[in-house]
PDB file of C-alpha atoms in Angstrom:
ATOM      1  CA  UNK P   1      22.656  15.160 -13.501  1.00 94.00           C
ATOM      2  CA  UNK P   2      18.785  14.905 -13.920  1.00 98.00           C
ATOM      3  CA  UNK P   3      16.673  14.552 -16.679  1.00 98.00           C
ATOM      4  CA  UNK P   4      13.273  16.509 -16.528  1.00 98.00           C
ATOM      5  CA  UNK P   5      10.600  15.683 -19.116  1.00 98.00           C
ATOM      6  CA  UNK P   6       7.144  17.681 -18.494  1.00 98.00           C
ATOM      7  CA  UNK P   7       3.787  18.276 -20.067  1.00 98.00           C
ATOM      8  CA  UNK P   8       0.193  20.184 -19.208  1.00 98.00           C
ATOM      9  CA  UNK P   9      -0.206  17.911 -16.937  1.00 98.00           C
ATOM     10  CA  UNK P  10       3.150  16.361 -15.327  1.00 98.00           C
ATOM     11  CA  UNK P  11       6.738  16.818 -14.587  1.00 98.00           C
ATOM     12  CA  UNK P  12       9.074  14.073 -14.456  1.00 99.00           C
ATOM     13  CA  UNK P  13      12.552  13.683 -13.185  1.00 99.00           C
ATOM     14  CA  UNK P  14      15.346  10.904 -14.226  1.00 99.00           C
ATOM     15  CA  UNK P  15      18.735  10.728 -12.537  1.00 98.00           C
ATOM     16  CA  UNK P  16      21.742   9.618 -14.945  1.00 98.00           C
ATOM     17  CA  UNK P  17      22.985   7.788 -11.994  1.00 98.00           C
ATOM     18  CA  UNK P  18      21.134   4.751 -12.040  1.00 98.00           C
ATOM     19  CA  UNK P  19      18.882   5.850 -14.912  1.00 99.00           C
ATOM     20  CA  UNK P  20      16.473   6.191 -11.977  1.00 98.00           C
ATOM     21  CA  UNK P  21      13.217   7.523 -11.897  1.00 98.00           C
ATOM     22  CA  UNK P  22      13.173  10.191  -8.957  1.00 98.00           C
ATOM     23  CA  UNK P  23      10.334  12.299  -9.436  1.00 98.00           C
ATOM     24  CA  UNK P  24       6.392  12.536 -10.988  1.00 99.00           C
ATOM     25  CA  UNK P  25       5.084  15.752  -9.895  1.00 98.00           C
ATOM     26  CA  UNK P  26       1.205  16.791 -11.086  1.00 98.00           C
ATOM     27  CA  UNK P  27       0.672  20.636 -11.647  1.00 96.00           C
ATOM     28  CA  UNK P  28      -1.280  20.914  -8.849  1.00 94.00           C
ATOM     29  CA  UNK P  29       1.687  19.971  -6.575  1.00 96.00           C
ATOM     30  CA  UNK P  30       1.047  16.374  -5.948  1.00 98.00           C
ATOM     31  CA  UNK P  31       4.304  14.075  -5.613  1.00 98.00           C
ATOM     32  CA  UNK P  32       3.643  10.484  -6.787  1.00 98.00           C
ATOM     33  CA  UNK P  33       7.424   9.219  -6.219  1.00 98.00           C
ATOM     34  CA  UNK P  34       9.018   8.084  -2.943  1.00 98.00           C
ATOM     35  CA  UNK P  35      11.869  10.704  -1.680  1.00 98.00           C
ATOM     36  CA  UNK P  36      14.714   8.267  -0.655  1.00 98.00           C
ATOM     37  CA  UNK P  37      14.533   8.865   2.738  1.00 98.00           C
ATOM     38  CA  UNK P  38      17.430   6.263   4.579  1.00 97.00           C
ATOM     39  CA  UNK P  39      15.435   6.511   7.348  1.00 97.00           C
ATOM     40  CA  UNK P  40      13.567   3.778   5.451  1.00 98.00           C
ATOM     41  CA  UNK P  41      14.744   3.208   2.049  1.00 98.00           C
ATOM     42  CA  UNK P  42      17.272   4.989   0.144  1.00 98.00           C
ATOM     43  CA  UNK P  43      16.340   4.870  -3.786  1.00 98.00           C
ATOM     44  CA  UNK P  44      13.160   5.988  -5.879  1.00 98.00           C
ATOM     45  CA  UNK P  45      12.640   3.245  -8.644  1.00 98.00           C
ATOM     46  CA  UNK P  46      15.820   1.570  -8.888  1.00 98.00           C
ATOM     47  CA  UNK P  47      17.043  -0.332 -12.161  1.00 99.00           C
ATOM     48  CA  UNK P  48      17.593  -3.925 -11.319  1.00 99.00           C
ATOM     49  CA  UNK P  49      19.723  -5.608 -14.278  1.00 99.00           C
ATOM     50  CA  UNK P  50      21.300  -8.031 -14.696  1.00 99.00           C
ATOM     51  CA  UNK P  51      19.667  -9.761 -11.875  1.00 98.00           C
ATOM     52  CA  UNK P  52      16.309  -9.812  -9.691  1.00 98.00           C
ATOM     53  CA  UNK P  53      16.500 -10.218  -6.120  1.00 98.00           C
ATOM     54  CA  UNK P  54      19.206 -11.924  -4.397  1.00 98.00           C
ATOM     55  CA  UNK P  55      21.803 -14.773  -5.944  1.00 98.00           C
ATOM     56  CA  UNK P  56      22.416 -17.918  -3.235  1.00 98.00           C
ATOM     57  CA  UNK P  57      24.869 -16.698  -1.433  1.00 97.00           C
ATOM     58  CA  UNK P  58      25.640 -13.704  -3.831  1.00 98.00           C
ATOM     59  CA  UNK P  59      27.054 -15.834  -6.780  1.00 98.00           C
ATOM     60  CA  UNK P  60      26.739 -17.548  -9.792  1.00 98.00           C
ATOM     61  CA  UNK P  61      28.665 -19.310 -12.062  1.00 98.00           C
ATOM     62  CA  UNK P  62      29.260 -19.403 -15.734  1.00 98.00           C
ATOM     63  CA  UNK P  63      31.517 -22.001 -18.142  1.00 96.00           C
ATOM     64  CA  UNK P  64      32.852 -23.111 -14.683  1.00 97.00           C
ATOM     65  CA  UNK P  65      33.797 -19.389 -13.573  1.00 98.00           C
ATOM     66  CA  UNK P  66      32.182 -18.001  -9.997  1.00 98.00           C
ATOM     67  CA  UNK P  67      31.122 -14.614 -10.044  1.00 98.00           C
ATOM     68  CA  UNK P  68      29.762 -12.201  -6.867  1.00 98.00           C
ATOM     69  CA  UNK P  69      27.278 -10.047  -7.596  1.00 98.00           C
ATOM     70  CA  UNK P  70      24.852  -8.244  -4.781  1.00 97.00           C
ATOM     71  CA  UNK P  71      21.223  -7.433  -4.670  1.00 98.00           C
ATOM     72  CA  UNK P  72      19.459  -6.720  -7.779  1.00 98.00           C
ATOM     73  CA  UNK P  73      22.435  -6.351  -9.724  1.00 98.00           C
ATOM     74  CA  UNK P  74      25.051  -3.510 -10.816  1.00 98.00           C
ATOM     75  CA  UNK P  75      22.906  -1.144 -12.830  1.00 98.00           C
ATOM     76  CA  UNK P  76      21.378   0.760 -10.140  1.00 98.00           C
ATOM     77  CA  UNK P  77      24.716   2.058  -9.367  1.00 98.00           C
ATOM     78  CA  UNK P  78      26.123   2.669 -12.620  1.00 98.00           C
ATOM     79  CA  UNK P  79      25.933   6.449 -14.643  1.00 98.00           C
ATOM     80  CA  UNK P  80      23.827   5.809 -17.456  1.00 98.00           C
ATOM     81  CA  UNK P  81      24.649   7.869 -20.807  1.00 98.00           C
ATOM     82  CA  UNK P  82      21.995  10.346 -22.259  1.00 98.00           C
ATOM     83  CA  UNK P  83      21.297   8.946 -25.955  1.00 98.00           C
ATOM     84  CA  UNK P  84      18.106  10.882 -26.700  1.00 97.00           C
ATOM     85  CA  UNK P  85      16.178  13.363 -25.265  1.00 98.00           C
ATOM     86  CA  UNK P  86      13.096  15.698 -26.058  1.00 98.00           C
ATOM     87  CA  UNK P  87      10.381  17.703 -23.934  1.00 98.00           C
ATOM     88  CA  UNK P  88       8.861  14.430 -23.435  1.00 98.00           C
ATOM     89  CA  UNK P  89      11.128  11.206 -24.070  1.00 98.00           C
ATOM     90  CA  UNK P  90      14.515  10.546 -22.408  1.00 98.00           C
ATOM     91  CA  UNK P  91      16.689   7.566 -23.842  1.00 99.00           C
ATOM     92  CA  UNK P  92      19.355   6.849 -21.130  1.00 99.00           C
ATOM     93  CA  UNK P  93      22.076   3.652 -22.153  1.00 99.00           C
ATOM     94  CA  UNK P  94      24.591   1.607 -20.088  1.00 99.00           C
ATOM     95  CA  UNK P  95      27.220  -0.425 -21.670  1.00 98.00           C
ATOM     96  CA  UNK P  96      29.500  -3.081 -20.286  1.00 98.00           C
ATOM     97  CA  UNK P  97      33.125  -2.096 -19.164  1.00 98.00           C
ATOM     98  CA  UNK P  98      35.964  -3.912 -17.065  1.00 98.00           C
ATOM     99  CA  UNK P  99      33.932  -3.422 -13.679  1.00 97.00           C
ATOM    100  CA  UNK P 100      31.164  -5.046 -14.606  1.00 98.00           C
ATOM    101  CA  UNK P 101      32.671  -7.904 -16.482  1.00 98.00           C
ATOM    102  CA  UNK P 102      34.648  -8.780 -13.352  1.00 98.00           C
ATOM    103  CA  UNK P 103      30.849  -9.012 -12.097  1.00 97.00           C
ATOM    104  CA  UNK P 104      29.221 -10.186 -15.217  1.00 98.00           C
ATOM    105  CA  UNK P 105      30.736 -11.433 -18.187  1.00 98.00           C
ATOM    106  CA  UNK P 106      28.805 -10.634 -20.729  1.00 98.00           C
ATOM    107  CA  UNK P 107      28.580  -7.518 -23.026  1.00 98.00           C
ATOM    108  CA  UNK P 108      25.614  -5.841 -23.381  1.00 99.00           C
ATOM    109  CA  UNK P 109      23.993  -2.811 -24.190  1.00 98.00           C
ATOM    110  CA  UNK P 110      20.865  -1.768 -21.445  1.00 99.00           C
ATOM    111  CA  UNK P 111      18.873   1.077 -22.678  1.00 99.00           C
ATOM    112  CA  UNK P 112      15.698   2.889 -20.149  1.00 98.00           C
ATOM    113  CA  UNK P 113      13.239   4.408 -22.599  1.00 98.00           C
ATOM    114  CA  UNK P 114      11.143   6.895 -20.732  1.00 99.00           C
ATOM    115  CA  UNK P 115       8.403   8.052 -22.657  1.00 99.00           C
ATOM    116  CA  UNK P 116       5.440  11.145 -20.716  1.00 99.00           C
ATOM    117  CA  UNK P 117       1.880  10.912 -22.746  1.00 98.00           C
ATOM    118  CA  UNK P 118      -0.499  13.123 -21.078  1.00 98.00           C
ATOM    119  CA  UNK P 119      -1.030  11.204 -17.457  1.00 98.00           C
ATOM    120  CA  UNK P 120       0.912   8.229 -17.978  1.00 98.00           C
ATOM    121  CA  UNK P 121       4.712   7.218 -18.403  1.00 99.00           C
ATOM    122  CA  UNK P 122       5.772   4.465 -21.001  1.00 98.00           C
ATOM    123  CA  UNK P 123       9.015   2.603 -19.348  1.00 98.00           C
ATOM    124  CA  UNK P 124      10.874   0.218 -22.141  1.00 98.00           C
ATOM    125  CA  UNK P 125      13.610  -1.368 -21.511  1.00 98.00           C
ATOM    126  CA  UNK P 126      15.965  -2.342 -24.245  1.00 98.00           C
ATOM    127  CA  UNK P 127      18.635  -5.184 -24.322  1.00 99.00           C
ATOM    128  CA  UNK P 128      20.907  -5.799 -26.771  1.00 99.00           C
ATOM    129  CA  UNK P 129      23.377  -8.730 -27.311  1.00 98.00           C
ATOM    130  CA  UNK P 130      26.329  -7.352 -29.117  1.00 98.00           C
ATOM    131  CA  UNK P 131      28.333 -10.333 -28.908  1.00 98.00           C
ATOM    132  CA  UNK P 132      28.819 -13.547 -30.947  1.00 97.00           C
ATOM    133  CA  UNK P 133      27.447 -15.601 -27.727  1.00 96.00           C
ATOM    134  CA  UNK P 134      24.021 -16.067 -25.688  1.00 98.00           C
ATOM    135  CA  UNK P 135      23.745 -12.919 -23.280  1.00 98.00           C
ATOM    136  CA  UNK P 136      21.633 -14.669 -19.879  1.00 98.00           C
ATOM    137  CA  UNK P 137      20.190 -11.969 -17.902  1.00 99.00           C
ATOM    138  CA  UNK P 138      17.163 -10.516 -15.914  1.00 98.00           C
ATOM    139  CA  UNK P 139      15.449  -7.186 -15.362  1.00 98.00           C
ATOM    140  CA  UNK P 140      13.164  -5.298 -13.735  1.00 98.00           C
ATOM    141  CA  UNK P 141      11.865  -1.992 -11.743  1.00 98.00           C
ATOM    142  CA  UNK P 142      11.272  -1.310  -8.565  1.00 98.00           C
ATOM    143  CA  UNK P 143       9.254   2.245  -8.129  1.00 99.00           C
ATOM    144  CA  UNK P 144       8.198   2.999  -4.841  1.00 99.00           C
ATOM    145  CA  UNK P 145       4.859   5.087  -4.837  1.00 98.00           C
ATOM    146  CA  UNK P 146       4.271   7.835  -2.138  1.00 98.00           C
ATOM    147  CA  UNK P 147       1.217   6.691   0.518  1.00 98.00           C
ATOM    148  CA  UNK P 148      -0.363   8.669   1.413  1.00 97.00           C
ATOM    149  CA  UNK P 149      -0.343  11.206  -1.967  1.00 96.00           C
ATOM    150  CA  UNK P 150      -2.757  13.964  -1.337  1.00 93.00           C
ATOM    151  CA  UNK P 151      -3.968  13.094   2.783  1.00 93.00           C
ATOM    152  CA  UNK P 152      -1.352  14.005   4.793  1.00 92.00           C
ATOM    153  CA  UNK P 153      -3.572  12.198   7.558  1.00 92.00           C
ATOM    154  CA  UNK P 154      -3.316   9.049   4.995  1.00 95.00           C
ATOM    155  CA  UNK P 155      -1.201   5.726   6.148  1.00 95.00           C
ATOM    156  CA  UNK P 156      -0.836   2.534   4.147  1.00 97.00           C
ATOM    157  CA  UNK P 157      -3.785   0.819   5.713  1.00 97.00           C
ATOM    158  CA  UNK P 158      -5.702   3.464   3.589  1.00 98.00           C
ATOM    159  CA  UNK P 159      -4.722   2.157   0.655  1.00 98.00           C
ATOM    160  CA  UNK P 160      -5.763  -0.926  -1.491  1.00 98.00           C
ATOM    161  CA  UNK P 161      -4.263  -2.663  -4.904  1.00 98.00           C
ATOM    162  CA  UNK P 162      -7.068  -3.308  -7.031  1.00 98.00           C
ATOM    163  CA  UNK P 163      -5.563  -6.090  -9.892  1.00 98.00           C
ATOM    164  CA  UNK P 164      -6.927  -7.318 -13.051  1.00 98.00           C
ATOM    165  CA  UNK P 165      -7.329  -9.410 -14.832  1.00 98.00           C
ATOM    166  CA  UNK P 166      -9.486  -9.570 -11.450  1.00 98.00           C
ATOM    167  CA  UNK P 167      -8.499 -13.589 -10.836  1.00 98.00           C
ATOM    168  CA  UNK P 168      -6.562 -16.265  -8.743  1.00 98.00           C
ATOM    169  CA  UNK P 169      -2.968 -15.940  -8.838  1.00 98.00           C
ATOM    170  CA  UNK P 170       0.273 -18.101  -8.114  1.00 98.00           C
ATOM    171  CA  UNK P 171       1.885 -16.827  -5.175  1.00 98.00           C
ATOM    172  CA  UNK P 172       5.491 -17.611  -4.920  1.00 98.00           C
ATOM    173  CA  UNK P 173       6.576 -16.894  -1.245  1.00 98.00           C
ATOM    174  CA  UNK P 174       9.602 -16.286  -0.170  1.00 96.00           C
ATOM    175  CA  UNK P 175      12.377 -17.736   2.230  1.00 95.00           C
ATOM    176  CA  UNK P 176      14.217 -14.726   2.145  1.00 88.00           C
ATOM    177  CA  UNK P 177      15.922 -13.342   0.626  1.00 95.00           C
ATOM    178  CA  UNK P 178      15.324 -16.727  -1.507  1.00 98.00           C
ATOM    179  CA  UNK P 179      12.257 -17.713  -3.254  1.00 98.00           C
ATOM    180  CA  UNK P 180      10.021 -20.957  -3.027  1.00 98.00           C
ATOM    181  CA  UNK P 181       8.376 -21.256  -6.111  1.00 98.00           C
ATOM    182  CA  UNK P 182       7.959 -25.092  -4.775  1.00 98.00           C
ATOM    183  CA  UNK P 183       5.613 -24.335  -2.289  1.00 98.00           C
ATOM    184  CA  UNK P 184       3.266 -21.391  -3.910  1.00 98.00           C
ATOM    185  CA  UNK P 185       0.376 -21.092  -2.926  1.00 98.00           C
ATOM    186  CA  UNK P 186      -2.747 -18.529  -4.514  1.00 98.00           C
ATOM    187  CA  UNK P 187      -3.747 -15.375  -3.436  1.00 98.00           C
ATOM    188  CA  UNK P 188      -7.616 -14.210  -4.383  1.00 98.00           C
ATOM    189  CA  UNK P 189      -7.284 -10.892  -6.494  1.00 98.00           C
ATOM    190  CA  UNK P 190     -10.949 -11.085  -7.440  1.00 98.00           C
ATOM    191  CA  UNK P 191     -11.254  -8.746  -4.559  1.00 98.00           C
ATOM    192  CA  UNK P 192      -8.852  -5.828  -4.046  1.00 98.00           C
ATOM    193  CA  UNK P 193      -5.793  -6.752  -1.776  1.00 98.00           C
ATOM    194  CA  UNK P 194      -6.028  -4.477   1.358  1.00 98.00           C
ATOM    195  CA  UNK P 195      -2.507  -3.047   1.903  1.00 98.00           C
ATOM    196  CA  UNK P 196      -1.393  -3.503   5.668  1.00 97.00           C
ATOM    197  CA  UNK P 197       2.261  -3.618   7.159  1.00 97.00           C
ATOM    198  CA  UNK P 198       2.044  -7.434   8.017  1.00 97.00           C
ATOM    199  CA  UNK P 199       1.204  -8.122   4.469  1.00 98.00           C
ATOM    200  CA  UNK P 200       4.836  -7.815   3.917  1.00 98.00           C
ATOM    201  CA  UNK P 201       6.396  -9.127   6.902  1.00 96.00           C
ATOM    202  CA  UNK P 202       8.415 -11.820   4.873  1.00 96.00           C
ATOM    203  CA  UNK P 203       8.990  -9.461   2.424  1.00 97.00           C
ATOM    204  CA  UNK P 204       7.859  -8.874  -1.034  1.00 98.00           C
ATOM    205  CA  UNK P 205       3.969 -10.116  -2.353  1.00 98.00           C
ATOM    206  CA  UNK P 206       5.480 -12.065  -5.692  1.00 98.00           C
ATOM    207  CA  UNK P 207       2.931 -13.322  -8.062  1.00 98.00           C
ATOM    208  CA  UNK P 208       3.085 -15.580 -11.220  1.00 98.00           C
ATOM    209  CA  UNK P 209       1.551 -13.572 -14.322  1.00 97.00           C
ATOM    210  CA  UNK P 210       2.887 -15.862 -17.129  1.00 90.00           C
ATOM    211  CA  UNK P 211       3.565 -12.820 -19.290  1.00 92.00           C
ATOM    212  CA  UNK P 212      -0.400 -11.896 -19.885  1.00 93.00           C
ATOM    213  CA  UNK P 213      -0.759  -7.953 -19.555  1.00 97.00           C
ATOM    214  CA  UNK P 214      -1.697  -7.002 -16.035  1.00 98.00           C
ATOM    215  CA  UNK P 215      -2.774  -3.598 -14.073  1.00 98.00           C
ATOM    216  CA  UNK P 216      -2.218  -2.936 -10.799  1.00 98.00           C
ATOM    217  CA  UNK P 217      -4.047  -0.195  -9.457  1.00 98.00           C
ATOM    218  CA  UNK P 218      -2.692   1.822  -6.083  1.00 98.00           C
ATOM    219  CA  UNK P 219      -5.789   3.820  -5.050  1.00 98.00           C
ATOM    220  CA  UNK P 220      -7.553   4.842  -1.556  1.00 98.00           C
ATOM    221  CA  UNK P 221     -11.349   6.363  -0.331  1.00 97.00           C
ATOM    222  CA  UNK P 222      -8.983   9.330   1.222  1.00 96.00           C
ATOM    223  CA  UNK P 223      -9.579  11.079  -2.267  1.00 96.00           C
ATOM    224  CA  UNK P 224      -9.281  10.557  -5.793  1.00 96.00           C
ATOM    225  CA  UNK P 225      -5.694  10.355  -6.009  1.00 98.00           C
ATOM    226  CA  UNK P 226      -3.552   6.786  -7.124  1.00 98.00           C
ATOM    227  CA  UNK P 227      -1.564   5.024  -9.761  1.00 98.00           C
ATOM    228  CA  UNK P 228      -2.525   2.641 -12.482  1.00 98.00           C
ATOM    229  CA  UNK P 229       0.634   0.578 -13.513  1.00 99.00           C
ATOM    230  CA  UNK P 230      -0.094  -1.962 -16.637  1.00 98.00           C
ATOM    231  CA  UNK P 231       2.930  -4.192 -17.103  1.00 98.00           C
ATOM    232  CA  UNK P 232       2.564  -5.501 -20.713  1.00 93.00           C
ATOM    233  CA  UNK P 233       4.561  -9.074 -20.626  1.00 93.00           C
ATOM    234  CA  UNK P 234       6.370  -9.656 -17.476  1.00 98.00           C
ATOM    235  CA  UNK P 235       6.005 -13.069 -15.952  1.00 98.00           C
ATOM    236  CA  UNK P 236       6.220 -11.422 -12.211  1.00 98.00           C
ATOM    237  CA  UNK P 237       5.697  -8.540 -10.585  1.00 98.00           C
ATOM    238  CA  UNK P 238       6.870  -7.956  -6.806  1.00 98.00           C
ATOM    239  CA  UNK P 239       4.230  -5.623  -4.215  1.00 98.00           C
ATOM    240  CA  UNK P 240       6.588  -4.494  -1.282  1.00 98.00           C
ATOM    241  CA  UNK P 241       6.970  -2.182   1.900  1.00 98.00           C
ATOM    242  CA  UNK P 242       9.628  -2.457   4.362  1.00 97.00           C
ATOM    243  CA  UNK P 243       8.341  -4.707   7.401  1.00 96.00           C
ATOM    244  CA  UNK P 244       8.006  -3.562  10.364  1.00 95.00           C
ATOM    245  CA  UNK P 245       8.895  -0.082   9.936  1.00 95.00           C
ATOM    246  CA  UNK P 246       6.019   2.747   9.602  1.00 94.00           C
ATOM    247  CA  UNK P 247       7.450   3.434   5.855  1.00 97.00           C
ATOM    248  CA  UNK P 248       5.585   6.107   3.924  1.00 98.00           C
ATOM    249  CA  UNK P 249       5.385   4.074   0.203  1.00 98.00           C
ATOM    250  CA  UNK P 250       4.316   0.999  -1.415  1.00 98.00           C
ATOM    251  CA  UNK P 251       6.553  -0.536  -4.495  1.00 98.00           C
ATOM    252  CA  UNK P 252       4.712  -2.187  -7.847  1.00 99.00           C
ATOM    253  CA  UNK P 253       7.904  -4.232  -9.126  1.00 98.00           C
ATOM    254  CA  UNK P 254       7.290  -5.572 -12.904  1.00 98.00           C
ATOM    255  CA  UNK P 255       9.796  -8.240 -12.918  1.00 98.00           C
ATOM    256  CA  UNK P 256      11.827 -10.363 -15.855  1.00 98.00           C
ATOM    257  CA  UNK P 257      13.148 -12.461 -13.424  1.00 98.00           C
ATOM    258  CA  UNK P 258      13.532 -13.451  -9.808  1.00 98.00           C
ATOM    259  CA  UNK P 259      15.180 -14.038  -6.787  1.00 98.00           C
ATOM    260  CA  UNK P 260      17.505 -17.662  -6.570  1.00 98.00           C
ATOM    261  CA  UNK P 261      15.288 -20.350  -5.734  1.00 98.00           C
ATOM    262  CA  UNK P 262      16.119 -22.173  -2.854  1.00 98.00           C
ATOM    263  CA  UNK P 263      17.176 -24.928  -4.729  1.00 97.00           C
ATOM    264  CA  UNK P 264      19.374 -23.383  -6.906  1.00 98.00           C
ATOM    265  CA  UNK P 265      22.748 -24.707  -8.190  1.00 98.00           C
ATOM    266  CA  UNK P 266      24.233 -21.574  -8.127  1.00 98.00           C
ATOM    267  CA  UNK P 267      24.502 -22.151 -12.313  1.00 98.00           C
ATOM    268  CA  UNK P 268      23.505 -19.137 -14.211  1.00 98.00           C
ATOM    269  CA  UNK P 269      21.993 -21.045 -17.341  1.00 98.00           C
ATOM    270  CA  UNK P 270      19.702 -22.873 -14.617  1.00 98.00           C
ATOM    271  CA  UNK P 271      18.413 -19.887 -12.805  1.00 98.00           C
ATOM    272  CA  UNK P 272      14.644 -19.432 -12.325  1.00 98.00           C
ATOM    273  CA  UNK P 273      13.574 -16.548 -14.503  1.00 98.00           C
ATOM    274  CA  UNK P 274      16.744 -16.122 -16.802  1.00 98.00           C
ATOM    275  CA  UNK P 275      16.588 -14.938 -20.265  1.00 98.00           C
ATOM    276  CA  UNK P 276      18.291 -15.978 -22.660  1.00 98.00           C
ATOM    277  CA  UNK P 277      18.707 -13.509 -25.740  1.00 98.00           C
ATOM    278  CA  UNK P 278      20.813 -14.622 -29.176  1.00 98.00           C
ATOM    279  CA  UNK P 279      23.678 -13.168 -30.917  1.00 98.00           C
ATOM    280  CA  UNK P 280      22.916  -9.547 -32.015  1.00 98.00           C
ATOM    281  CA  UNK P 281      19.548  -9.942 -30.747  1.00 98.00           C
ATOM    282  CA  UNK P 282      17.650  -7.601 -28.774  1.00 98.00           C
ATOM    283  CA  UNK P 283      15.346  -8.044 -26.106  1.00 98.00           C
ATOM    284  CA  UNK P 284      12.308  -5.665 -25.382  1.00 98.00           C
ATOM    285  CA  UNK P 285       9.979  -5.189 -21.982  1.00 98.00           C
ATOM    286  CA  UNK P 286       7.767  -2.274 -21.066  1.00 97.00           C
ATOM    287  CA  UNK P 287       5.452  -1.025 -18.451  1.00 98.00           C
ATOM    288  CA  UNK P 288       3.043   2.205 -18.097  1.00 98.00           C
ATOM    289  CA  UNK P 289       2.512   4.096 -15.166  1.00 99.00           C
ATOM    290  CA  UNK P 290      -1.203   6.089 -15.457  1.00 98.00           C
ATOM    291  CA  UNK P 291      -1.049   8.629 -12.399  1.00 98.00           C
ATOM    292  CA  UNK P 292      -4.383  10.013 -11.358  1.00 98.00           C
TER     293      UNK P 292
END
């Protein structure tokens, strides 16, 4: 089942399966979202919860337990329940059951926010500890962005990533699918970052942004067409293609988490990037996506 919300200007489309974003259509015909062709990459904008990235070796352990878990976690795959909806908002909630405690055992309560003001979508995500006990967890999104949007003529090379606050960041490379925070280095966003397809030959661009509000801004000189995405308090966010194929998109990944280190113990409570949210507490994160 999907999910439209739509306005003057846009129309937007959510799959229950996954929660996923699938769809940002202008009036004037423009598609803004990535397709999901396997050729290259099956999904839109998937959900990653309750991980980012990969686990060493695909597991983890809690209070002495091991536990497997794949790639960006179980939510991506899961049918999400529709809570709320109106012309222009769409609350969409996933709950634990048995499958995922035999993959994660914790209970929790994961609700997607989606939220269409004029040009821009408002993403919130929404995590709630029900229990009596410390829910650890990550989360994140991965939307892949059409290039080129308007050019059919238009590759990747065409576009740039304009960030700001325009600075030096931390960039945490990766050994993949693993990262090595120990041996960041900094990229030079005072500039913009030319996109190329070597760029992301060992995979995803991570940088540090210590939770301080960031925009990341997908535009080209093809026309006037691109996306503004402001992540409001994430302490990552991911920039990825698929390397070496010719792939049609570009991903902006606000993350609240991270891939294993390369170092890791394989302990949950010690994982780079966890979160740790009390009893009956619930955790908020949010980004905006301005398309122009």
């Amino acid at each position: 089942m999907t999910v439209v919300l739509k306005n003057q200007y846009l129309t937007v489309s959510i799959n229950e399966a996954g929660a996923e974003l699938s769809s940002v259509k202008s009036n004037d015909g423009i598609e803004y979202m990535w397709q999901a062709d396997k050729k290259y990459w099956g999904r839109h904008a998937p959900v990653l919860f309750p991980i980012v990235g990969r686990l060493k070796d695909d597991q983890y352990t809690v209070a002495g337990q091991a536990y497997h878990m794949g790639q960006h976690g179980f939510a991506r795959d899961n049918d999400f329940s529709v809570v709320n909806q109106t012309d222009t908002t769409a609350t969409l909630e996933l709950t634990d059951t048995s499958a995922t405690r035999a993959m994660y055992p914790y209970a929790f309560r994961l609700r997607l926010i989606y939220t269409l003001t004029d040009h821009e979508l408002t993403v919130n995500y929404n995590v709630h500890n029900p229990a009596n006990q410390d829910l650890l967890f990550a989360v994140g999104g991965h939307p892949a962005f059409n290039v080129p949007l308007a050019d059919p003529n238009g590759d990747l090379a065409d576009y740039r990533i304009r960030v700001a606050p325009r600075q030096v960041y931390s960039h945490i490379p990766l050994k993949a699918p693993l990262n090595d925070a120990a041996n960041a280095d900094e990229l030079d966003l005072t500039k913009p970052l030319e996109l190329n397809r070597e760029l992301f030959k060992d995979d995803a661009v991570i940088l540090a942004l210590d939770h301080h509000e960031t925009t990341l801004m997908l535009e080209t000189d093809l026309d006037d067409h691109g996306v503004a995405m402001t992540i409001e308090n994430a302490p990552y966010v991911g920039m990825w293609s698929p390397y070496p194929a010719e792939a049609p998109f570009v991903c902006l990944e606000p993350w609240w988490g991270i891939a294993d280190n390369v170092d890791s113990d394989g302990q949950l409570s010690h994982k780079m990037g966890i979160n740790r949210l009390g009893a009956n507490k619930t955790f908020d994160a949010k980004y905006d996506i301005s398309f122009f």
